[in-house]
mmCIF file of C-alpha atoms in Angstrom:
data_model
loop_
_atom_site.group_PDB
_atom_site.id
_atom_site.type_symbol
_atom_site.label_atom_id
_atom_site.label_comp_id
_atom_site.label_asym_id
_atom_site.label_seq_id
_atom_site.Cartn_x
_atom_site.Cartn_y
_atom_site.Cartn_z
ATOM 1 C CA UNK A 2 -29.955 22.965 -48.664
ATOM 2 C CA UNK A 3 -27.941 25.778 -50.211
ATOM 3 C CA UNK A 4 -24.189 26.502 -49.922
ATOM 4 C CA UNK A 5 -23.868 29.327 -47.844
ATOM 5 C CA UNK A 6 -24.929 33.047 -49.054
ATOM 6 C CA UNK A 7 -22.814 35.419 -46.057
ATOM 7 C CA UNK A 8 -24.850 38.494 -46.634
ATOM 8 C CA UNK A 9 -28.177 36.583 -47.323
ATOM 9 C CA UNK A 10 -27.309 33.988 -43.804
ATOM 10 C CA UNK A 11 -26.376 37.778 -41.813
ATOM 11 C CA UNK A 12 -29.698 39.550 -42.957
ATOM 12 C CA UNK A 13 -31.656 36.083 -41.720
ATOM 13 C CA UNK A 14 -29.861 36.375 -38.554
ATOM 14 C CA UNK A 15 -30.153 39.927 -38.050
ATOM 15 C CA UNK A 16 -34.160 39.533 -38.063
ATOM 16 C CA UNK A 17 -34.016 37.261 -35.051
ATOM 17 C CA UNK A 18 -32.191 39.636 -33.292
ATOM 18 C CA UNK A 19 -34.000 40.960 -29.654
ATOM 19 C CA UNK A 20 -36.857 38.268 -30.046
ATOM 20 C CA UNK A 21 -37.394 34.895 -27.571
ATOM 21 C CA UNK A 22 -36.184 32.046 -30.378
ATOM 22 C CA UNK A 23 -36.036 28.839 -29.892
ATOM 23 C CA UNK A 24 -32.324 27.182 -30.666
ATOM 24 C CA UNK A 25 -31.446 23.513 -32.244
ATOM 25 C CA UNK A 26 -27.859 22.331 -31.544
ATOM 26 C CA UNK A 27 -26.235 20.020 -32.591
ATOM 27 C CA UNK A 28 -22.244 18.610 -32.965
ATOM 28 C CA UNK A 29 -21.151 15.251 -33.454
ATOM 29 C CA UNK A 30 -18.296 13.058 -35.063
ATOM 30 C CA UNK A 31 -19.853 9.846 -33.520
ATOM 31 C CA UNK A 32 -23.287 9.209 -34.467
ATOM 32 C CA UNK A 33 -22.901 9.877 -38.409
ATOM 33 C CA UNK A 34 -19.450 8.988 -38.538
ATOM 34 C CA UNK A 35 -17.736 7.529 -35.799
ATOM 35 C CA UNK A 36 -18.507 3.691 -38.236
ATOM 36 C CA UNK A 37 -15.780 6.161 -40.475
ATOM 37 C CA UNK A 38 -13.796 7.670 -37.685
ATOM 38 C CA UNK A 39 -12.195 4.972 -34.621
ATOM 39 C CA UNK A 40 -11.250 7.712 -32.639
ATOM 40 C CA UNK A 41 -13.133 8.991 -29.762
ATOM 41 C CA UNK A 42 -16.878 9.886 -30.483
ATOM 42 C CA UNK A 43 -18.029 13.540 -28.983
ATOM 43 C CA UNK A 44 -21.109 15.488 -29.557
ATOM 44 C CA UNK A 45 -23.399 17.764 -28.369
ATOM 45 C CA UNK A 46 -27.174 18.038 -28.406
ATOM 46 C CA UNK A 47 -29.709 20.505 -27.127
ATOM 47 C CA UNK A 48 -33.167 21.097 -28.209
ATOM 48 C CA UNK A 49 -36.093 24.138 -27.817
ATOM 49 C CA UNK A 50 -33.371 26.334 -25.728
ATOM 50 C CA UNK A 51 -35.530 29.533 -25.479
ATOM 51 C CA UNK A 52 -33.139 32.569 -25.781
ATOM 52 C CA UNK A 53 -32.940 36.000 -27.208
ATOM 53 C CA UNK A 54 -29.870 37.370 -28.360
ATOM 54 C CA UNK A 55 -28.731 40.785 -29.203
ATOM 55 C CA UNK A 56 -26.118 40.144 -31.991
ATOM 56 C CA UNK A 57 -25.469 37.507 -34.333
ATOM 57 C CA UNK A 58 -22.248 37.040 -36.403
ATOM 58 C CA UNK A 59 -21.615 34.646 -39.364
ATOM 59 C CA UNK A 60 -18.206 34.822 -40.534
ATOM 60 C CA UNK A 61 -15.186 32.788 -42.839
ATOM 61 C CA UNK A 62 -14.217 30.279 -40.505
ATOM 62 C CA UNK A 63 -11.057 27.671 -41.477
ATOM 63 C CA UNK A 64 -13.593 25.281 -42.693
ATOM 64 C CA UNK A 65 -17.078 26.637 -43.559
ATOM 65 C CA UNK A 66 -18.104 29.225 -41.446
ATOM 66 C CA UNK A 67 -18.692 30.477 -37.632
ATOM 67 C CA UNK A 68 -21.900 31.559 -36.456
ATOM 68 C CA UNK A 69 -22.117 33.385 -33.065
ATOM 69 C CA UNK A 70 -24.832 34.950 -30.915
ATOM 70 C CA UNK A 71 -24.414 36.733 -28.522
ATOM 71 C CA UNK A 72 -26.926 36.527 -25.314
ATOM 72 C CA UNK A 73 -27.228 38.509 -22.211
ATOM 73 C CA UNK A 74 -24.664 36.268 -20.309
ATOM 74 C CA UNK A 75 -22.639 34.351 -23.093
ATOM 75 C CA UNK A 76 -22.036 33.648 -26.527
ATOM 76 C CA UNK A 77 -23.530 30.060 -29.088
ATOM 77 C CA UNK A 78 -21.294 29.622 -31.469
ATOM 78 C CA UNK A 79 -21.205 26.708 -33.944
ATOM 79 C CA UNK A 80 -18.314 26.736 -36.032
ATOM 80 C CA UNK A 81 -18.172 24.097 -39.449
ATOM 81 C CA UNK A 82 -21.546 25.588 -41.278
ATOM 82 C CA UNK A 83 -21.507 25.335 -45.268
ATOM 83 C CA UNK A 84 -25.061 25.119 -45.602
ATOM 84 C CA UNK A 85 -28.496 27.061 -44.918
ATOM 85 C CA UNK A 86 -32.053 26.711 -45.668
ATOM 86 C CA UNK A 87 -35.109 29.147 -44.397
ATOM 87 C CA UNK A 88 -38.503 27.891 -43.958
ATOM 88 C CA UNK A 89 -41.453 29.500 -43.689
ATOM 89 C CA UNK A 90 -39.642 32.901 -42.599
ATOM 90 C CA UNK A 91 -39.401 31.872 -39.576
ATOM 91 C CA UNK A 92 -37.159 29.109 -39.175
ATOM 92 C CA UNK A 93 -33.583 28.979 -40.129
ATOM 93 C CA UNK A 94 -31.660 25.925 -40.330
ATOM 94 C CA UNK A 95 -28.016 26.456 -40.424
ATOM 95 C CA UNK A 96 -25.703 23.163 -40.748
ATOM 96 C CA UNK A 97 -21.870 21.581 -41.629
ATOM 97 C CA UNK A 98 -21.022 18.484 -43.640
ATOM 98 C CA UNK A 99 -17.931 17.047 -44.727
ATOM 99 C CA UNK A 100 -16.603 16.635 -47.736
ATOM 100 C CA UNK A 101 -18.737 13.167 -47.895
ATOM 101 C CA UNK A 102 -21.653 14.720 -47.188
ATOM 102 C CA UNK A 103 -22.127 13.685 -43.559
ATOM 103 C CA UNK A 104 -23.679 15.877 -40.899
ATOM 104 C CA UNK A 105 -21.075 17.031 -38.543
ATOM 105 C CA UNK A 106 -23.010 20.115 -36.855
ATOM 106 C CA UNK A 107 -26.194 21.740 -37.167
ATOM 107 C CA UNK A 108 -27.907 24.962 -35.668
ATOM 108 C CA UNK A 109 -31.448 25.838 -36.040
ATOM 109 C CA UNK A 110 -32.997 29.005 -35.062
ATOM 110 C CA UNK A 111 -37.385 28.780 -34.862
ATOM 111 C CA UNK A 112 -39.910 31.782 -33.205
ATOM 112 C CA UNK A 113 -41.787 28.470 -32.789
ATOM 113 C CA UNK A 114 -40.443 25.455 -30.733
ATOM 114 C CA UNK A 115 -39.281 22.010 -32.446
ATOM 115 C CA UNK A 116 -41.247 19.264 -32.490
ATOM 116 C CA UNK A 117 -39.823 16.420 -30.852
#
């Protein structure tokens, strides 16, 4: 993966704009780190979430970067990203480690669905 390019990540985005995508998401401070981390484990998963959105935002966030997009009736948002890699030009993985290198959230954005 590659450290995050704002204008490159926005353009990528901006292409998946008004199109049915299918959405990765993922949080966690358990799974990957909770052996590191006694406090309490959270996280968050969802898989092949067909949406369209009509706006997507990366921007400077206190660490990494926020990435929002905006749907009919709400708003993703994963906040923590440092990293991106395309594939194929048509799948976009988006995702956040820390300063160890351990995955802490991830966001994936496919025309196609995932395969399980």
């Amino acid at each position: 993966m590659k450290p995050i390019e704002l204008e490159k990540v926005q353009k990528t985005l901006d292409a998946f704009r008004d199109k049915e995508v299918y959405i990765h998401l993922e949080t966690t401070n358990g799974a990957y780190t909770g052996h590191f981390n006694k406090s309490l484990s959270a996280g968050a998963f969802i898989r092949n979430a067909k949406v369209s959105f009509s706006q997507a935002k990366i921007v400077p966030a206190e660490m990494g970067y926020r990435v929002g997009l905006k749907m009919e009736l709400g708003w993703i948002y994963a906040e923590g990203i440092t990293d991106y890699e395309m594939f194929e030009e048509t799948k976009l993985l988006m995702a956040g480690h820390d300063d160890q290198g351990r995955l802490m959230v991830a966001l994936e954005i496919s025309e196609t669905p995932f395969k399980n």
